[in-house]
Tab-separated table of C-alpha atoms in Angstrom:
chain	number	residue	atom	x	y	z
A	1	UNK	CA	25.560	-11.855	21.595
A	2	UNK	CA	28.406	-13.625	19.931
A	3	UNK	CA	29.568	-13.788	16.029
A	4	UNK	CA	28.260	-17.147	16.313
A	5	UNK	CA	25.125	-16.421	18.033
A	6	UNK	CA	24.084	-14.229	15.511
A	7	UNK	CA	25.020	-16.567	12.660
A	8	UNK	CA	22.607	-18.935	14.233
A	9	UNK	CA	19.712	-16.539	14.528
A	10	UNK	CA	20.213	-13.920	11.296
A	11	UNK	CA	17.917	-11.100	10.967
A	12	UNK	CA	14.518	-12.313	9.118
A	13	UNK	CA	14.472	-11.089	5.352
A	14	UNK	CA	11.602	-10.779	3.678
A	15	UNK	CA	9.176	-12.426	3.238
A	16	UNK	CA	9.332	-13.872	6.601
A	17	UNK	CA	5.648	-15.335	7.371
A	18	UNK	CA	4.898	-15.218	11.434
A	19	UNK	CA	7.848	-13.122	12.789
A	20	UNK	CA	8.380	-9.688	13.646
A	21	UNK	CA	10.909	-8.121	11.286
A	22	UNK	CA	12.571	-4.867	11.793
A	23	UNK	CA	13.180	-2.285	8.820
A	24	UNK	CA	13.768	0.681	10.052
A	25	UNK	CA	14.782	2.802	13.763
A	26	UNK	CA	11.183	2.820	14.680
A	27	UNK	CA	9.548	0.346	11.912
A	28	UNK	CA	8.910	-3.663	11.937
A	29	UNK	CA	6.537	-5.291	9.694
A	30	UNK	CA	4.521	-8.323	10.441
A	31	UNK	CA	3.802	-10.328	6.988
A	32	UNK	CA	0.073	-12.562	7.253
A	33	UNK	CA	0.172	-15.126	5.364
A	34	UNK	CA	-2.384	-14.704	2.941
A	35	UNK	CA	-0.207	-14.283	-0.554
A	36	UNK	CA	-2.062	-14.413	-3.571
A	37	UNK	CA	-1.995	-12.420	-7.133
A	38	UNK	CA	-3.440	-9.250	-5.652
A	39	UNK	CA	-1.083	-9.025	-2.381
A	40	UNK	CA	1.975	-10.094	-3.677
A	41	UNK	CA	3.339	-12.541	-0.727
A	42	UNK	CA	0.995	-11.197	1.867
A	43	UNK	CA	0.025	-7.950	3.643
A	44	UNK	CA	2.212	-6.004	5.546
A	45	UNK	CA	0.868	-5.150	9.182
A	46	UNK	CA	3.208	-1.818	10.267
A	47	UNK	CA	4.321	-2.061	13.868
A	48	UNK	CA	5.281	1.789	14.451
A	49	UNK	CA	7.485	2.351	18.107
A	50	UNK	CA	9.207	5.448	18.686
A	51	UNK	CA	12.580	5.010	21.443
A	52	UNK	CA	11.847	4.352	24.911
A	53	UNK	CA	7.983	4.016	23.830
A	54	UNK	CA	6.253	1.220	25.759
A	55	UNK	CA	3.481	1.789	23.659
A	56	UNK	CA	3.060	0.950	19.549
A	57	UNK	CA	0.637	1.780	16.434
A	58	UNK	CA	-0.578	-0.601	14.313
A	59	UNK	CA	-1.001	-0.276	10.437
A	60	UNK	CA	-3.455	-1.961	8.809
A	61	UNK	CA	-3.981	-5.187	11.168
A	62	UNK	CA	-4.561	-7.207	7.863
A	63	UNK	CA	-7.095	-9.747	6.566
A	64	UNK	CA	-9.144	-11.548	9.333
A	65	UNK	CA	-6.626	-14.252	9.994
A	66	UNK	CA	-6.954	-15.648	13.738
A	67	UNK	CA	-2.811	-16.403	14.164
A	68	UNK	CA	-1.944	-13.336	12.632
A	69	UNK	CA	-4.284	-11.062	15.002
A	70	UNK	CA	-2.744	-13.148	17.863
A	71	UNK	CA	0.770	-12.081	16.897
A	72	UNK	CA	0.021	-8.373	16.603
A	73	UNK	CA	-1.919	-8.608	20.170
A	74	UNK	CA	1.028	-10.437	21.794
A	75	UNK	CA	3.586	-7.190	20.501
A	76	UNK	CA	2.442	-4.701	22.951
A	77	UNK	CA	0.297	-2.306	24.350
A	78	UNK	CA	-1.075	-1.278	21.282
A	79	UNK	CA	-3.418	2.259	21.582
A	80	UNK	CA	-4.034	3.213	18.187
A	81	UNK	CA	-4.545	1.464	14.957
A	82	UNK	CA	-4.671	3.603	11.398
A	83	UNK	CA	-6.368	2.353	8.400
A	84	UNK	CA	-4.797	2.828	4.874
A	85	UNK	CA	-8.018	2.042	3.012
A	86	UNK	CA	-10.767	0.016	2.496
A	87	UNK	CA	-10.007	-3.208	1.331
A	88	UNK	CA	-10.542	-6.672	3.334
A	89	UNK	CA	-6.666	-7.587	3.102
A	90	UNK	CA	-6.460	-4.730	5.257
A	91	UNK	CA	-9.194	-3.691	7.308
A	92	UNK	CA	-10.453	-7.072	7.697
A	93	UNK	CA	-8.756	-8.060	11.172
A	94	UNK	CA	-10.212	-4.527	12.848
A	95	UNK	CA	-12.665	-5.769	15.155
A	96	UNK	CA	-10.384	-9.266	16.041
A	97	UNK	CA	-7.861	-7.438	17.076
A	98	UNK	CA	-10.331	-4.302	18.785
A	99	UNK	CA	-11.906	-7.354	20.665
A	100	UNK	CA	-8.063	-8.189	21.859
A	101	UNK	CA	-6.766	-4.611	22.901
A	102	UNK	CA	-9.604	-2.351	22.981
A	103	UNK	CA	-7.447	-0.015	20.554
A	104	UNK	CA	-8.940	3.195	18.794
A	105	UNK	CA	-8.919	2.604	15.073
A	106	UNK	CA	-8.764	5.647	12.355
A	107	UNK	CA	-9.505	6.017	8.792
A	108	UNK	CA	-11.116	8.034	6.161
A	109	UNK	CA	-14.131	6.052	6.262
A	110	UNK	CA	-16.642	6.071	8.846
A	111	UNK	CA	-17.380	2.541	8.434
A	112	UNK	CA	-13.613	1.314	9.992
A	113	UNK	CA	-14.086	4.166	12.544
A	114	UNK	CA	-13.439	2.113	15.891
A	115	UNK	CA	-13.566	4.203	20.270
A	116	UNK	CA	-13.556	7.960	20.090
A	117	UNK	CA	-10.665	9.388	17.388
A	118	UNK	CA	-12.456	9.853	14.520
A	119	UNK	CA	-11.813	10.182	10.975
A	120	UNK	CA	-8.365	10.781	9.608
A	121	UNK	CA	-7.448	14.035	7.855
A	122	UNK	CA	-5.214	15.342	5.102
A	123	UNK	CA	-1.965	16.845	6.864
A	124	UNK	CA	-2.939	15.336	10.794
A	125	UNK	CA	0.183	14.733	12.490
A	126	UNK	CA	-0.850	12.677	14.928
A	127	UNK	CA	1.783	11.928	18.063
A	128	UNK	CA	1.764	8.582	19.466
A	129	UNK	CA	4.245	5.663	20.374
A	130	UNK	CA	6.775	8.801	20.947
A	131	UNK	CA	6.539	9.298	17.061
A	132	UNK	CA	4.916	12.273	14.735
A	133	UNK	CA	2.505	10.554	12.301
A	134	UNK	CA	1.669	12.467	9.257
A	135	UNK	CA	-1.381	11.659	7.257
A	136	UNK	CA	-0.872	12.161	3.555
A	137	UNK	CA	-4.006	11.774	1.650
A	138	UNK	CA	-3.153	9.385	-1.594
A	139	UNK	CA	-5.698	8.685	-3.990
A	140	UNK	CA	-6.989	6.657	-5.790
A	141	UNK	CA	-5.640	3.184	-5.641
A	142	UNK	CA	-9.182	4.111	-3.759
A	143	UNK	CA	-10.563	7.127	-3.315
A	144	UNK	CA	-9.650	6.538	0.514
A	145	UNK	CA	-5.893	5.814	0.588
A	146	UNK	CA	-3.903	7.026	2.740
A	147	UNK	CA	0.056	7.218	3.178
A	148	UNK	CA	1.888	7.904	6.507
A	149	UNK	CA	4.875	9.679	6.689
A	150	UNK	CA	6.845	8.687	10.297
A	151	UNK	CA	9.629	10.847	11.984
A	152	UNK	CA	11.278	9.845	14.867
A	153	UNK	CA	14.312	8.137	16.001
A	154	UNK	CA	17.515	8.545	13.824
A	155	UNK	CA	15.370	7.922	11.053
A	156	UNK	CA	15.455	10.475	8.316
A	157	UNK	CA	12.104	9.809	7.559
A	158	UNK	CA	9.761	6.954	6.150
A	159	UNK	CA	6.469	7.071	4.570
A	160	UNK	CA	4.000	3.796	4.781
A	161	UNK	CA	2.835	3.965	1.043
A	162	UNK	CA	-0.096	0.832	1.188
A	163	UNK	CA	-1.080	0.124	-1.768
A	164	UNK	CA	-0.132	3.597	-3.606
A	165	UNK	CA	3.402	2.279	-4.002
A	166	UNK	CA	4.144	-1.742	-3.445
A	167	UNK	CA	7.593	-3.276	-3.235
A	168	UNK	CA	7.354	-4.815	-6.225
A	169	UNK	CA	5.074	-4.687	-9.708
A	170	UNK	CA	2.606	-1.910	-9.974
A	171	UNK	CA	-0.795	-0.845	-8.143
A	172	UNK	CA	-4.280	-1.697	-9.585
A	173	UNK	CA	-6.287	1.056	-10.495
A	174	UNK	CA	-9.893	0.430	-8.146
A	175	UNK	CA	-12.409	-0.496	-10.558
A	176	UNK	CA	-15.415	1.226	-7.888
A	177	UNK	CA	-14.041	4.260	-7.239
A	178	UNK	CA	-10.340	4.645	-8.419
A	179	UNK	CA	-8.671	7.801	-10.624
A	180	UNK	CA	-5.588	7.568	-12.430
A	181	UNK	CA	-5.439	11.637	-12.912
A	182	UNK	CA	-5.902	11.753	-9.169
A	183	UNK	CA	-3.417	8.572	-8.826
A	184	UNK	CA	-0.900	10.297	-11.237
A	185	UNK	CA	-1.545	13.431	-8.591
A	186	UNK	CA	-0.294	11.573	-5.693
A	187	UNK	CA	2.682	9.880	-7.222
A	188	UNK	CA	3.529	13.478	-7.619
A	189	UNK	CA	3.169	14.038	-4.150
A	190	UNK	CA	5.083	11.434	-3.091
A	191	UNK	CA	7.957	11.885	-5.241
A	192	UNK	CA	8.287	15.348	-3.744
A	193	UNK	CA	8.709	13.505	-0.340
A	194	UNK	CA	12.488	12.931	-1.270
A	195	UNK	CA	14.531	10.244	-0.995
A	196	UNK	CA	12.706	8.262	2.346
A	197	UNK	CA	12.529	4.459	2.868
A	198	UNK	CA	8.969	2.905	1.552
A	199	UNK	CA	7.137	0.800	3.564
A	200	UNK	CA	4.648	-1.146	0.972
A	201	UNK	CA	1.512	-2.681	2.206
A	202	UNK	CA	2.306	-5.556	-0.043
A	203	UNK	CA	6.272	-6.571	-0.868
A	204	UNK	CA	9.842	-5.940	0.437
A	205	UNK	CA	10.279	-2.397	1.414
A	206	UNK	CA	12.502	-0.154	-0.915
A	207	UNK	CA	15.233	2.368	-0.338
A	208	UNK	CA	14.066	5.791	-2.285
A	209	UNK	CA	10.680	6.774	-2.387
A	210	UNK	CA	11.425	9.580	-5.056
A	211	UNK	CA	13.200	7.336	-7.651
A	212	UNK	CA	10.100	4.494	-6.940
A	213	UNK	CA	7.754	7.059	-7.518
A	214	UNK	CA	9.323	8.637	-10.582
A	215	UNK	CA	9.690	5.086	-12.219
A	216	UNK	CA	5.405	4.325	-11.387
A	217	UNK	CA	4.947	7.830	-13.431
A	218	UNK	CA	7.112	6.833	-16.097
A	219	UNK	CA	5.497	2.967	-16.287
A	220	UNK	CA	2.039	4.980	-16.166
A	221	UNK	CA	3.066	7.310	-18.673
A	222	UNK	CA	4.428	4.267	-20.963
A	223	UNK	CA	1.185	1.938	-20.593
A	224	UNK	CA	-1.424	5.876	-21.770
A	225	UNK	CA	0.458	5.546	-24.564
A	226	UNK	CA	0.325	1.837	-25.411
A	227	UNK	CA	-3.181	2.162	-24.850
A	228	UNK	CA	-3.302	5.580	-27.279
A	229	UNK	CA	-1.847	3.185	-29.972
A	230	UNK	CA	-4.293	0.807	-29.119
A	231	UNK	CA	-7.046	2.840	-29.618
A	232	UNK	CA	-5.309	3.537	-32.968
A	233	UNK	CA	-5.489	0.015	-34.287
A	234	UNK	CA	-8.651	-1.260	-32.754
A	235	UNK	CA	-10.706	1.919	-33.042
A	236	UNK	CA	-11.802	4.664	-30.818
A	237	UNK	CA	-14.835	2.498	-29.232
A	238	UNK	CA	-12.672	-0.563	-28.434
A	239	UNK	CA	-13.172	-1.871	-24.828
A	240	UNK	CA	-11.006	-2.252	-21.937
A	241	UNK	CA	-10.921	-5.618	-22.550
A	242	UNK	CA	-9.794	-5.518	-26.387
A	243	UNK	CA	-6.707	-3.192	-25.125
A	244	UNK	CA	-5.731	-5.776	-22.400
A	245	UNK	CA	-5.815	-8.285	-24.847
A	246	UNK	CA	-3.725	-6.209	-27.431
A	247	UNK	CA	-1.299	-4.275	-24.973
A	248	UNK	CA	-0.643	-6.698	-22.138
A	249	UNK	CA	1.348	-9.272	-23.507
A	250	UNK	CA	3.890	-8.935	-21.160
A	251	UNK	CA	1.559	-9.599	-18.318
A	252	UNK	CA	0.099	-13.052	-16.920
A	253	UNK	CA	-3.504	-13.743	-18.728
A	254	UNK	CA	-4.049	-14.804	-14.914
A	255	UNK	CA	-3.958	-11.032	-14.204
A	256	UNK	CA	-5.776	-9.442	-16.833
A	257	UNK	CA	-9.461	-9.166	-15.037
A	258	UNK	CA	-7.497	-6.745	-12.987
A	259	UNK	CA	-5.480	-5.011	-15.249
A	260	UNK	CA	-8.440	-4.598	-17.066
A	261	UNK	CA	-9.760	-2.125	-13.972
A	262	UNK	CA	-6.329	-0.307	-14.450
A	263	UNK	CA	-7.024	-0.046	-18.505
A	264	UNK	CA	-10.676	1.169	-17.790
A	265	UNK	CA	-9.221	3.962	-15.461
A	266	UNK	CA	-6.276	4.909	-18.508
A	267	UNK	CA	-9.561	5.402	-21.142
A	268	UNK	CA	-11.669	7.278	-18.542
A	269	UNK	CA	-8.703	9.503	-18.232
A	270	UNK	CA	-7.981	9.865	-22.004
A	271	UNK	CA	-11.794	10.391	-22.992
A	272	UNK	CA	-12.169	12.819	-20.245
């Protein structure tokens, strides 16, 4: 390819809506088109190929959106699928695409359980695609999230963080079954991970996991104790709603049913 070929067909930045982009020796990202207040510009479909592989791993196929199943199809022989968690925007497309490539899906939960691999497991390494997959168990964003850390290639190391870590803003608190001790506990975890690339399930992907994770603790640590002062002015009894309303002034009013979930989770934790 020439100087001039490649000025005429640059690399795709994100958010690039419909086209395989590459990130890092061994991971591209497919963005659906399905952006909204709760996934950012879309969500992030992981297309996982170790060197020489003929084969790939899907994660999280995405929201049940016919085009965007049809891309991920089209990529490859595609043999295994992993599930992050539960939630439509990303477990949606699972039987679409099953239907497509008769793949094996894994998760935590039985109900996304798709062929004969069953559940996913704290520390798995799973090879496949000519890569060693590492399940990290990250809650609770949900109590079922998962992160992936990926080693193969030149690579030093990546870790797909879902929706533990995103590329940009900061991760909702699940107002079913979430925890921010045990969310606090796996920011920890991740931070010891060093400095890898993250691969979000929602936003650009970031340089150092470590530094993202230590600035989600401190951001964490910052909003317990706006919401201690809170508590202070409005009284001890005063609802998640009355601290969203007092603290998060700095936040869209378009956004605070959910940040309300996230301010439930921060009173649980301080009344426990």
């Amino acid at each position: 390819m020439t100087s001039g070929d490649a000025a005429e067909n640059p690399e795709p930045v994100h958010p690039a809506y419909g086209t395989l982009r590459r990130v890092t020796d061994t991971a591209s990202v497919l963005l659906c088109d399905n952006p909204g207040m709760m996934t950012l510009d879309g969500t992030n479909t992981w297309v996982l190929r170790g060197p020489g592989s003929d084969e790939i791993v899907i994660v999280d196929p995405g929201p049940d959106d016919d085009a965007h199943v049809e891309r991920i199809a089209a990529l490859g022989t595609i043999p295994l699928v992993l599930i992050s968690h539960k939630h439509g925007d990303h477990t949606d497309a699972i039987d679409a695409l099953v239907d497509r490539t008769g793949a094996v899906v894994r998760a935590v939960g039985s109900g996304f359980l798709r062929g004969l691999g069953g559940p996913l497991t704290d520390g798995e390494v799973i090879d496949a695609a000519g890569l060693r997959i590492t399940v990290l168990a990250t809650p609770r964003h949900t109590a079922d999230s998962l992160s992936f850390l990926v080693d193969g290639g030149d690579d030093d190391g990546a870790v797909l963080t879902a929706d533990t870590v995103l590329g940009r803003g900061t991760t909702v608190i699940d107002n079913e079954d979430g925890s921010l001790r045990a969310y606090l506990e796996s920011l920890r975890r991740l931070r010891g991970l060093g400095r890898r690339a993250v691969l979000p399930g929602h936003g650009p992907d970031l340089p150092d996991l470590e530094a993202v994770a230590e600035t989600y603790l401190q951001h964490r640590e910052e909003r317990l104790g706006q919401v201690r002062d809170a508590l202070r002015v409005l009284g001890e009894d005063a609802t998640a709603r009355q601290i969203v309303e007092h603290v998060y002034t700095d936040v869209d009013e378009k956004l605070w049913d959910h940040a309300e979930w996230s301010v439930q989770a921060q009173l649980d934790y301080l009344r426990e």
